PDB file of C-alpha atoms in Angstrom:
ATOM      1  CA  UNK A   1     -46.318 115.503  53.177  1.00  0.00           C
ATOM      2  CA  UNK A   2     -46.308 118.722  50.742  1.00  0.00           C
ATOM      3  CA  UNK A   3     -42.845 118.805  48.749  1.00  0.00           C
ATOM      4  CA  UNK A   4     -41.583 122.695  49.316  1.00  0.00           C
ATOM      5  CA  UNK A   5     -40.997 124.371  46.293  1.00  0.00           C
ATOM      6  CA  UNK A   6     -38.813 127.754  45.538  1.00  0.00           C
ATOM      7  CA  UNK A   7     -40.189 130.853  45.370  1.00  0.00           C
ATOM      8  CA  UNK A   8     -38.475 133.747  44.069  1.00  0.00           C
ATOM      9  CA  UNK A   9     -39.393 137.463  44.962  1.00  0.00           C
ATOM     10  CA  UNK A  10     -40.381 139.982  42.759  1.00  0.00           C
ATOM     11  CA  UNK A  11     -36.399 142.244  43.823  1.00  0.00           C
ATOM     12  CA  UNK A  12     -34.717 142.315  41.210  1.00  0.00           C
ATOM     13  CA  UNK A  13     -30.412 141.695  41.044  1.00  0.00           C
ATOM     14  CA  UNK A  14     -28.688 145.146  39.891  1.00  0.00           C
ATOM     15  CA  UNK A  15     -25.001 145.650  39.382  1.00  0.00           C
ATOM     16  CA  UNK A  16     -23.339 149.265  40.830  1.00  0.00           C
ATOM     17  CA  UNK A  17     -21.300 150.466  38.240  1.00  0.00           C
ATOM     18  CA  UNK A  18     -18.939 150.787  41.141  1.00  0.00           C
ATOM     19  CA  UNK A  19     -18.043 147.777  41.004  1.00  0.00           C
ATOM     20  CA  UNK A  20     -15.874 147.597  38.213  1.00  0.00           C
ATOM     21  CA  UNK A  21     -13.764 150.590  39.192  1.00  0.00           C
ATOM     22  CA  UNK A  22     -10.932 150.777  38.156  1.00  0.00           C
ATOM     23  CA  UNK A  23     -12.736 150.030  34.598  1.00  0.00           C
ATOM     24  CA  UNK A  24     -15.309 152.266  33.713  1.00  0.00           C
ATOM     25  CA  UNK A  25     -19.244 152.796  33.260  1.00  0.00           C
ATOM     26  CA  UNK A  26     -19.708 150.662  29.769  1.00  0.00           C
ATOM     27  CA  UNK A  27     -17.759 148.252  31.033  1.00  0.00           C
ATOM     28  CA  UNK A  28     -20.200 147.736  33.255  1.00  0.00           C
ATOM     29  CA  UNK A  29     -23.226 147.647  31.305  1.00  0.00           C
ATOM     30  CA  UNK A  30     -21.300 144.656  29.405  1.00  0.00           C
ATOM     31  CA  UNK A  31     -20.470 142.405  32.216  1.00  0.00           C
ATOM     32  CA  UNK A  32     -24.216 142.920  33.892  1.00  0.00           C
ATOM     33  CA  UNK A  33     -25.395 141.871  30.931  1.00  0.00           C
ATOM     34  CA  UNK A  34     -23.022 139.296  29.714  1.00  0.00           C
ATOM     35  CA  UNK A  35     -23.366 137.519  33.547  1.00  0.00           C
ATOM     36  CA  UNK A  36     -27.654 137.649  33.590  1.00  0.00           C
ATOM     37  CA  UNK A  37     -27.975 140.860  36.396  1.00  0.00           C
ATOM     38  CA  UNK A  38     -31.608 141.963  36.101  1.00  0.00           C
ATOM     39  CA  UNK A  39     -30.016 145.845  35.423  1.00  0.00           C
ATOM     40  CA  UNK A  40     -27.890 148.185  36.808  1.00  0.00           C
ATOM     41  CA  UNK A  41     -27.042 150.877  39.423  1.00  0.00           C
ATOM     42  CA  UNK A  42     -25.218 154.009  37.496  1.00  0.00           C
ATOM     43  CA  UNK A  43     -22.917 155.642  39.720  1.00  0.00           C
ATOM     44  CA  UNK A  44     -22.206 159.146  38.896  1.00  0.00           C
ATOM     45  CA  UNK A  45     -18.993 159.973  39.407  1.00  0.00           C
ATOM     46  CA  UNK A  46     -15.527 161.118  37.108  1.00  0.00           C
ATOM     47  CA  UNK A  47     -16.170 159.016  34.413  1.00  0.00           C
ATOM     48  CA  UNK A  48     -17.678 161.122  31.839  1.00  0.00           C
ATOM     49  CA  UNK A  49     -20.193 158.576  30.724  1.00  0.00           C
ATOM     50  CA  UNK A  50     -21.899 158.247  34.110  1.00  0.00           C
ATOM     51  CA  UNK A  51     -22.670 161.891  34.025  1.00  0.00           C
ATOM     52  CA  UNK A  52     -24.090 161.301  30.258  1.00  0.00           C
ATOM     53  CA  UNK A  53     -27.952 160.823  30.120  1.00  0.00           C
ATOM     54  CA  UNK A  54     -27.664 159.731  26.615  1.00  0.00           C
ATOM     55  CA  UNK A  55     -24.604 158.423  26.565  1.00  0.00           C
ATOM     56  CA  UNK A  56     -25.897 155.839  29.312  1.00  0.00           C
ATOM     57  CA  UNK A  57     -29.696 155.285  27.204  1.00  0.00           C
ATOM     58  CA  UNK A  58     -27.329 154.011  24.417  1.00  0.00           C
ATOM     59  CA  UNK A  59     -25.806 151.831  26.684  1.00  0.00           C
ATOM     60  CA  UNK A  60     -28.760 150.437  27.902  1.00  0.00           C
ATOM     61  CA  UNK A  61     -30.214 150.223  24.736  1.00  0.00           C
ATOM     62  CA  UNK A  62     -27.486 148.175  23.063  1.00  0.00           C
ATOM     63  CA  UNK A  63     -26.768 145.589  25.885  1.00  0.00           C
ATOM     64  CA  UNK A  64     -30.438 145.406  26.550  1.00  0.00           C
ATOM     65  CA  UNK A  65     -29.883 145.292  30.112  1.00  0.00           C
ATOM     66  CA  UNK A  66     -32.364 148.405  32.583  1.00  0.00           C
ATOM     67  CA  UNK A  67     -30.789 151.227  34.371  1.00  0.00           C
ATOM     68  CA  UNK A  68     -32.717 150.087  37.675  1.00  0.00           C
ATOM     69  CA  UNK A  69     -31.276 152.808  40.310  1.00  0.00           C
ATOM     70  CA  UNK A  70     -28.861 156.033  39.916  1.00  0.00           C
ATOM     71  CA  UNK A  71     -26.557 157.042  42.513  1.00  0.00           C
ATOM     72  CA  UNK A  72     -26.352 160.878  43.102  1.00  0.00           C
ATOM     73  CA  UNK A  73     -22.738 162.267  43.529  1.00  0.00           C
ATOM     74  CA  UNK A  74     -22.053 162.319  46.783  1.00  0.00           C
ATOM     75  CA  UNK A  75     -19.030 160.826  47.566  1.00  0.00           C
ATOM     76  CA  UNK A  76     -15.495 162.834  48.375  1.00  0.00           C
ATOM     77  CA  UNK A  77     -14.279 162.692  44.572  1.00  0.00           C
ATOM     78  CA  UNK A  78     -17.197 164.411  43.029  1.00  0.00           C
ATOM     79  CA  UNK A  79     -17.800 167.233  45.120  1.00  0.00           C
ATOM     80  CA  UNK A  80     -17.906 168.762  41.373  1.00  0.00           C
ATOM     81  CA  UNK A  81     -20.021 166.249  39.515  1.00  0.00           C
ATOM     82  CA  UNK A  82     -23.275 167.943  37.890  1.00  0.00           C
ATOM     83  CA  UNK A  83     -22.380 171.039  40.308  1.00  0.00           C
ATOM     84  CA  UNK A  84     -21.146 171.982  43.278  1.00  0.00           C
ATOM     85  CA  UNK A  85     -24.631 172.842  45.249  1.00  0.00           C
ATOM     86  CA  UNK A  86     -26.071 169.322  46.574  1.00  0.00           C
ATOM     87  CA  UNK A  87     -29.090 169.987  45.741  1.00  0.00           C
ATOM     88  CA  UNK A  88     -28.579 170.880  42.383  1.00  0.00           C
ATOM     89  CA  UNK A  89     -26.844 167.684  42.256  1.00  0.00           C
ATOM     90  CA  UNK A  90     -29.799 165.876  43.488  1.00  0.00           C
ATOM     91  CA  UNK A  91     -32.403 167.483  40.924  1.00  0.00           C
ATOM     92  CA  UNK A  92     -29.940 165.895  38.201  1.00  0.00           C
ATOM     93  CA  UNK A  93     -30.026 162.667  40.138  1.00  0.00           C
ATOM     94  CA  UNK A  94     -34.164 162.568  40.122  1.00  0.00           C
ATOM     95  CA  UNK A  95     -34.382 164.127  36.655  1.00  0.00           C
ATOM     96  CA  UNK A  96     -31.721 161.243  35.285  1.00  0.00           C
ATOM     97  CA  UNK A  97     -33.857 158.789  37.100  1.00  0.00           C
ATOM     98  CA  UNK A  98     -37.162 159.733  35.337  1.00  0.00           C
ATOM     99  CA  UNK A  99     -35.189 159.957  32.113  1.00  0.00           C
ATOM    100  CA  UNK A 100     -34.237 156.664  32.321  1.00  0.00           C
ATOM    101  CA  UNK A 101     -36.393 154.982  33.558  1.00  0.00           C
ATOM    102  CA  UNK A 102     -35.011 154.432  37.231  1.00  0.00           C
ATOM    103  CA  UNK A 103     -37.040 153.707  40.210  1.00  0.00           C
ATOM    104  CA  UNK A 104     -34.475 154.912  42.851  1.00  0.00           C
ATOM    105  CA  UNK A 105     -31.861 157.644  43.591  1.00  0.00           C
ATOM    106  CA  UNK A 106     -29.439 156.604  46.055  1.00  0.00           C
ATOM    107  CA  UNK A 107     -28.542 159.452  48.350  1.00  0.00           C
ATOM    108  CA  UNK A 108     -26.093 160.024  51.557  1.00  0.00           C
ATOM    109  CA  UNK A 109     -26.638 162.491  54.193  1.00  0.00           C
ATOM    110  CA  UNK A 110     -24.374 165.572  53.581  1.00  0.00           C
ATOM    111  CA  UNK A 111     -20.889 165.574  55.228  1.00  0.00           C
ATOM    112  CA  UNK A 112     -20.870 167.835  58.439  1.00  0.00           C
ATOM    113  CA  UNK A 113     -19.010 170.825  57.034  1.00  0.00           C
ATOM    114  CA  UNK A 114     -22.234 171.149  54.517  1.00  0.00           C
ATOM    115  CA  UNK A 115     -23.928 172.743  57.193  1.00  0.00           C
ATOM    116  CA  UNK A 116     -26.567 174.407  55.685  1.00  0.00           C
ATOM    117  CA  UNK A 117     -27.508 171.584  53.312  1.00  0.00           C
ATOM    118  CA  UNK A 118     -27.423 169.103  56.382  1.00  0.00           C
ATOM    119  CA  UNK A 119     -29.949 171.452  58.350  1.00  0.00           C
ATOM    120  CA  UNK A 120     -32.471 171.678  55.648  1.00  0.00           C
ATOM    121  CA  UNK A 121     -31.431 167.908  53.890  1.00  0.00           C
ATOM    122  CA  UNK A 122     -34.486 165.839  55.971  1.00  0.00           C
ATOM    123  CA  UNK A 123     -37.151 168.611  54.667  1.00  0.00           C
ATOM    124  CA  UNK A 124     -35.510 169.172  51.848  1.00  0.00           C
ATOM    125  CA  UNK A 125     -35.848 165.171  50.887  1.00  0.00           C
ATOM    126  CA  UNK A 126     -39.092 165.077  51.910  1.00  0.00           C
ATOM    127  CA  UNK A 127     -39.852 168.011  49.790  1.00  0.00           C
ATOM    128  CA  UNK A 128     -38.604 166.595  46.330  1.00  0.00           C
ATOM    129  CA  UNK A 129     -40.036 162.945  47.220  1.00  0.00           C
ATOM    130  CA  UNK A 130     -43.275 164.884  47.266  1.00  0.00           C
ATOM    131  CA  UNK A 131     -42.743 165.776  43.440  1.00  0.00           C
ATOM    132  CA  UNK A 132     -42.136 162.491  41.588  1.00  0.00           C
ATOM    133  CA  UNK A 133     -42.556 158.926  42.025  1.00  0.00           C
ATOM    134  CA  UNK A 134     -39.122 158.145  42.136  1.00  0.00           C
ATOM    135  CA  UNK A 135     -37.761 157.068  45.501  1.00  0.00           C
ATOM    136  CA  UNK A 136     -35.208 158.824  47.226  1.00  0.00           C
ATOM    137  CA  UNK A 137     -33.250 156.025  49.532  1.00  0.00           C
ATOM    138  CA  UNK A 138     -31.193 157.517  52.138  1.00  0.00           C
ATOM    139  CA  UNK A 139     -28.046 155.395  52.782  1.00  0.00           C
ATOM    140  CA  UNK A 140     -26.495 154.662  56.019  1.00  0.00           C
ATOM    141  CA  UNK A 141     -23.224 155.238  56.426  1.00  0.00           C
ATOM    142  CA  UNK A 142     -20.148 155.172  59.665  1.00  0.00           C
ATOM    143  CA  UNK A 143     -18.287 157.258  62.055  1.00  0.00           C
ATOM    144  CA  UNK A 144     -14.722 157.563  60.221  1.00  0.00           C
ATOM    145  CA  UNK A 145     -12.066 156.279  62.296  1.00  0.00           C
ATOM    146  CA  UNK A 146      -8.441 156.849  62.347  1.00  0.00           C
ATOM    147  CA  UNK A 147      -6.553 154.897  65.022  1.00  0.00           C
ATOM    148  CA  UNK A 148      -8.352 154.815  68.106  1.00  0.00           C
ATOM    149  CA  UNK A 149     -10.316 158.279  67.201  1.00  0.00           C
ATOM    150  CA  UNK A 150     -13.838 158.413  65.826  1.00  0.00           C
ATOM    151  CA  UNK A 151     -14.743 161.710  63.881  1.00  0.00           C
ATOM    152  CA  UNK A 152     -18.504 162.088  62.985  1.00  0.00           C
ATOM    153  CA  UNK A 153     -18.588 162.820  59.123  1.00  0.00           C
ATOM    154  CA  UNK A 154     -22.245 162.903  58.430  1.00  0.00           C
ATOM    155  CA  UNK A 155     -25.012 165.014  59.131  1.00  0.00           C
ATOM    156  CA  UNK A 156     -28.053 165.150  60.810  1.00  0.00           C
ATOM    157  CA  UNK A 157     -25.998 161.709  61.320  1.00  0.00           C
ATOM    158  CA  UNK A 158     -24.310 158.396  59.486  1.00  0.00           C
ATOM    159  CA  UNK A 159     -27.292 156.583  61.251  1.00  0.00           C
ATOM    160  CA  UNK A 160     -30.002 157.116  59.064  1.00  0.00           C
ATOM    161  CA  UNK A 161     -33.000 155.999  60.772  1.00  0.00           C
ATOM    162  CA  UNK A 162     -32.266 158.517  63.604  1.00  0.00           C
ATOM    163  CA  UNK A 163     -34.375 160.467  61.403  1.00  0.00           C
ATOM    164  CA  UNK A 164     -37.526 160.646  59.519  1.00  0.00           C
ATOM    165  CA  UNK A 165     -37.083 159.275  55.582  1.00  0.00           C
ATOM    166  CA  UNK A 166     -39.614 158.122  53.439  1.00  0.00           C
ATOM    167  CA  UNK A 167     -37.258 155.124  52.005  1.00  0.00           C
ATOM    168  CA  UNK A 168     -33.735 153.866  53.120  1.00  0.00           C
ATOM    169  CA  UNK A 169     -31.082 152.201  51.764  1.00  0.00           C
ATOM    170  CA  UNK A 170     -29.538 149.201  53.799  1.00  0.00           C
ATOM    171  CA  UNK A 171     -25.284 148.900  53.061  1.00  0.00           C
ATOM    172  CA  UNK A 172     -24.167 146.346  54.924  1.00  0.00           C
ATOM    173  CA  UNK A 173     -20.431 147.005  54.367  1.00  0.00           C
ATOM    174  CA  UNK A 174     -21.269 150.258  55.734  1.00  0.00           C
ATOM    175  CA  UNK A 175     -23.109 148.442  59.032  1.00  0.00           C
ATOM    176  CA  UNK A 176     -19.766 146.455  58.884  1.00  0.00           C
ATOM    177  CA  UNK A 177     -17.392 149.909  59.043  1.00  0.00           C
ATOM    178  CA  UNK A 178     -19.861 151.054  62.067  1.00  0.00           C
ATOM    179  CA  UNK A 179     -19.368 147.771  63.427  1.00  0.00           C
ATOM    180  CA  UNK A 180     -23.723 147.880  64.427  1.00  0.00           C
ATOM    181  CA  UNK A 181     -25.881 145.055  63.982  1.00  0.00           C
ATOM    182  CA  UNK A 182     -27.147 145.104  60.507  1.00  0.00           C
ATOM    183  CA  UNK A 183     -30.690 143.421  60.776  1.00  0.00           C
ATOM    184  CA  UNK A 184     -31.625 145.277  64.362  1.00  0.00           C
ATOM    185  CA  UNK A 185     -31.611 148.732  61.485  1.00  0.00           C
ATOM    186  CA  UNK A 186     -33.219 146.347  59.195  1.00  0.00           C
ATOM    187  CA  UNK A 187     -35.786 146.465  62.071  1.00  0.00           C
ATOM    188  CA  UNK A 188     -35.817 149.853  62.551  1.00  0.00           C
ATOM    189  CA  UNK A 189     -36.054 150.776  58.597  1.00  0.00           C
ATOM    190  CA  UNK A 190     -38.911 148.347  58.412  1.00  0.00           C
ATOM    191  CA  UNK A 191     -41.105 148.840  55.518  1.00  0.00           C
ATOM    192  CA  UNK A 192     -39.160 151.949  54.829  1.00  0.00           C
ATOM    193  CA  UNK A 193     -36.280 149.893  53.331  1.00  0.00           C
ATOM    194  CA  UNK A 194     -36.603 150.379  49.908  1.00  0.00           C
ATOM    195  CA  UNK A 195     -33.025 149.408  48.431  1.00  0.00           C
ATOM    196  CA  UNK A 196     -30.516 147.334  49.199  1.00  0.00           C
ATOM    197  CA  UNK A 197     -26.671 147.691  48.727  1.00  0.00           C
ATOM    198  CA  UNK A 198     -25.364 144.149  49.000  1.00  0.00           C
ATOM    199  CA  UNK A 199     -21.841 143.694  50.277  1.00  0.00           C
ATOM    200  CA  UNK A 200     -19.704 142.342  53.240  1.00  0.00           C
ATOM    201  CA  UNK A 201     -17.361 143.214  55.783  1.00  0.00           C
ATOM    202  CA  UNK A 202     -15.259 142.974  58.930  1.00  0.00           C
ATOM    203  CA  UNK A 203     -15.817 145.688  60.902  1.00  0.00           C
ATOM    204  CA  UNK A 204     -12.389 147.073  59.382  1.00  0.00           C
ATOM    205  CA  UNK A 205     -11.805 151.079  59.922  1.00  0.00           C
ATOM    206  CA  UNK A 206     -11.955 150.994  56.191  1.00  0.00           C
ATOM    207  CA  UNK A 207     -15.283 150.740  53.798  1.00  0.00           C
ATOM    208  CA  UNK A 208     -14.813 147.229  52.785  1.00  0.00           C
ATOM    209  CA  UNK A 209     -17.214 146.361  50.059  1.00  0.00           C
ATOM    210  CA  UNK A 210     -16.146 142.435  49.769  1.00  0.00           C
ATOM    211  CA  UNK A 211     -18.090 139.767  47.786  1.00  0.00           C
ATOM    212  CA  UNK A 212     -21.081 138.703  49.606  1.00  0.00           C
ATOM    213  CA  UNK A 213     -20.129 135.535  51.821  1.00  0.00           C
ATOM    214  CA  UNK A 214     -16.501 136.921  52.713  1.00  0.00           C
ATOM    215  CA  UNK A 215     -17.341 138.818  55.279  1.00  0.00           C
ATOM    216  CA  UNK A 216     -19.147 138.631  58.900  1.00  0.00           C
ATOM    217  CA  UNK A 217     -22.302 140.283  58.071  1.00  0.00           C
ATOM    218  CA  UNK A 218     -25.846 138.807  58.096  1.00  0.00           C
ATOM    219  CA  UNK A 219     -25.503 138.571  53.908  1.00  0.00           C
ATOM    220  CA  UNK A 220     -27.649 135.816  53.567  1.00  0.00           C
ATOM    221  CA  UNK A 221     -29.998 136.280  56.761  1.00  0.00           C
ATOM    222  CA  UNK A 222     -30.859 139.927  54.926  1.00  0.00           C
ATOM    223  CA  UNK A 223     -31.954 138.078  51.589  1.00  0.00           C
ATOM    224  CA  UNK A 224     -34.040 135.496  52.778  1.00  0.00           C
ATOM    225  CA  UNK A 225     -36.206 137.749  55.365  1.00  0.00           C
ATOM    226  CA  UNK A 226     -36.494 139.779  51.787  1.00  0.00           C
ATOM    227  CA  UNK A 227     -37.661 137.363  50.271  1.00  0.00           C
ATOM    228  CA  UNK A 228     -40.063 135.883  52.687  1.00  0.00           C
ATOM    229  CA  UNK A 229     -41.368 139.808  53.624  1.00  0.00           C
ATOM    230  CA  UNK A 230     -42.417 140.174  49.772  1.00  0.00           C
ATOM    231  CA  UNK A 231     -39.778 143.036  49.445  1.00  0.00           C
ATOM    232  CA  UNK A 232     -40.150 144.823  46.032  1.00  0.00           C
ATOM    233  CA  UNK A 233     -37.145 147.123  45.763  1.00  0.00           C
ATOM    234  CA  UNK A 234     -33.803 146.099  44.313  1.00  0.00           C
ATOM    235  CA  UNK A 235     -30.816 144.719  45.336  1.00  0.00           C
ATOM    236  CA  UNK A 236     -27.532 146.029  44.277  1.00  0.00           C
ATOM    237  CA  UNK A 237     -24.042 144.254  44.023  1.00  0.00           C
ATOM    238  CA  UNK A 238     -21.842 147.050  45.346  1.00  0.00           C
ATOM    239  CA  UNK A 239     -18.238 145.055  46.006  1.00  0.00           C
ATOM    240  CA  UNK A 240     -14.772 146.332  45.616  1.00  0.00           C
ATOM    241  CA  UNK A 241     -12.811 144.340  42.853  1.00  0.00           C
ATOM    242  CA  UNK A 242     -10.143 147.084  42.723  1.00  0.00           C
ATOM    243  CA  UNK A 243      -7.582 144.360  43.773  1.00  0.00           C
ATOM    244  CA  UNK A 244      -8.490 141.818  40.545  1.00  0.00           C
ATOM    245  CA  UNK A 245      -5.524 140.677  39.010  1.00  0.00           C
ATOM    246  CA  UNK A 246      -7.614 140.640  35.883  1.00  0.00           C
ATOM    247  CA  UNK A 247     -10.668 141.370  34.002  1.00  0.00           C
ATOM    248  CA  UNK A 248     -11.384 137.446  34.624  1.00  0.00           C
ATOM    249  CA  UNK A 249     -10.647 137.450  37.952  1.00  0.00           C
ATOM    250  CA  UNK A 250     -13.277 140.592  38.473  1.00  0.00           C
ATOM    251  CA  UNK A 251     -15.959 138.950  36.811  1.00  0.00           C
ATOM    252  CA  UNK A 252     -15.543 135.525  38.480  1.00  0.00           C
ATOM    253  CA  UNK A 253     -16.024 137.521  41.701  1.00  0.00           C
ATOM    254  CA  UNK A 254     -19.034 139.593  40.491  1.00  0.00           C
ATOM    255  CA  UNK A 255     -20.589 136.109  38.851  1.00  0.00           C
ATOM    256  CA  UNK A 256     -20.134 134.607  42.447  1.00  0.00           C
ATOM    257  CA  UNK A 257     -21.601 137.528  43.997  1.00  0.00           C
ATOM    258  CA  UNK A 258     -24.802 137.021  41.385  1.00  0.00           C
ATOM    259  CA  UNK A 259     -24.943 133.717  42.303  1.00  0.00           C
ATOM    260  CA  UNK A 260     -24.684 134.000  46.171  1.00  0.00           C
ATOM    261  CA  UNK A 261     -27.364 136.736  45.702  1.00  0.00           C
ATOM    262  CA  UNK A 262     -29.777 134.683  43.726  1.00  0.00           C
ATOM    263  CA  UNK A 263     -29.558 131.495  45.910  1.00  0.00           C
ATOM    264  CA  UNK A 264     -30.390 133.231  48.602  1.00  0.00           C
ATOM    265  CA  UNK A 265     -33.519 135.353  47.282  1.00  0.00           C
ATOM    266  CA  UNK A 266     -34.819 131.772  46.860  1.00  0.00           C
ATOM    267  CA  UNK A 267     -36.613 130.869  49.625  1.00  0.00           C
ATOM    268  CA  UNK A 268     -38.241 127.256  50.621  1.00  0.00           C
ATOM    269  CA  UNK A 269     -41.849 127.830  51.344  1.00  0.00           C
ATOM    270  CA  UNK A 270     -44.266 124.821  52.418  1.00  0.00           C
ATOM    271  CA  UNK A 271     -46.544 124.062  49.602  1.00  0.00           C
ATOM    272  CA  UNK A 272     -50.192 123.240  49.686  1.00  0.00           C
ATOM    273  CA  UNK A 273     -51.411 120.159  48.582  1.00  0.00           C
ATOM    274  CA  UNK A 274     -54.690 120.807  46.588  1.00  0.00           C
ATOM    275  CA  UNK A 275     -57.713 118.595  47.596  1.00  0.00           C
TER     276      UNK A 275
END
């Protein structure tokens, strides 16, 4: 009988720079490295140092650790991050990402009141993936729900592969919040997934973002059909350790989250025996 042996896939382990929050960008950059990530995912948002092209090459630099993806500012809170036009916003994102060496840019579909930006956004992302080789990953997103109401937030809609993208970005705390099944979109994305946000969650009204294993969603099912379909993009550790009691306590939970990732991406495959 052949002995299996472990084969690891070429996706490489990022850490979000969200995932430190409340402590900020550099921090990041220090406990990716320090805990053996393969690079990082800048966020841009407040902090001053995510919006800092150089600022964020010296980082790099010094902790020798890759800026992998860059998430354009599209959340709520930095409606006035590099600008207040989205698309101006999303020029910065691409030109940050060939600057740096990034492979991805991490983009949502525009809230609803954005109206002319959401009518021209699946063109308009088309258009600018036509212009560089860095991928532009549309992320899907939820309904927001207060109570027993559901409001629509997103536009053309938070289900991404309603519509026609060149690359998506799977979030399964965000599958979670929507309460769909996460690996029938995996399905539907198909070789379109180019990015993955790795988190859990409960199907809570509220955008979750727990360590990897805490939650009810297909965490580990996701990583293994990764790495038995060859996938090359990146996975990203996007978890909420706003409630850490301590700087310890955060980094136990993104080390665990590292680990859960990486055991996972390891898949058994049937080796065979030479003649």
């Amino acid at each position: 009988m052949a002995e299996p042996v472990v084969r690891i896939p070429d996706a490489k382990v990022a850490l979000s720079t969200a995932s430190v929050y409340p402590e900020s960008t550099a921090t990041a950059f220090e406990i990716a490295a320090r805990l053996g990530y393969d690079g990082v995912e800048v966020m841009v948002w407040t902090d001053p140092v995510s919006q800092d092209m150089e600022a964020l090459r010296r980082l790099s630099d010094y902790h020798q650790i890759p800026i992998l993806a860059v998430h354009a500012p599209c959340l709520l809170i930095t409606q006035r991050v590099w600008s207040t036009d989205p698309w101006v916003k999303l020029q910065r994102a691409q030109a940050a990402a060939e600057k740096l060496g990034a492979s991805t840019v991490v983009v949502h579909p525009p809230f609803r009141w954005q109206r002319q930006y959401a009518r021209d956004f699946v063109e308009g992302i088309w258009r600018m993936a036509n212009e560089t080789d860095v991928r532009f990953a549309v992320e899907n997103m939820y309904p927001w729900r207060y109570r027993d109401r559901e409001m629509l937030a997103y536009a053309p809609d938070w289900d991404v592969t309603k519509e026609d993208y060149r690359h998506f970005t799977i979030d399964l705390s965000h599958s979670a919040t929507a309460r769909v099944d996460a690996m029938e979109m995996v399905d539907r994305m198909g070789d379109r997934l180019g990015h993955v946000h790795l988190a859990d969650g409960r199907g809570s009204a509220k955008d979750e973002h727990l360590v990897p294993g805490r939650g009810n969603q297909p965490c580990a099912e996701l990583l293994e059909r990764l790495a038995l379909s060859g996938f090359d993009g990146h996975v990203v550790i996007e978890v909420n350790t706003r409630r850490a009691m301590s700087s310890a306590e955060r980094e136990a939970d993104l080390a665990e989250a590292l680990a859960y990732t990486r055991l996972h991406l390891a898949s058994a495959v049937k080796a065979q025996r030479l003649p």
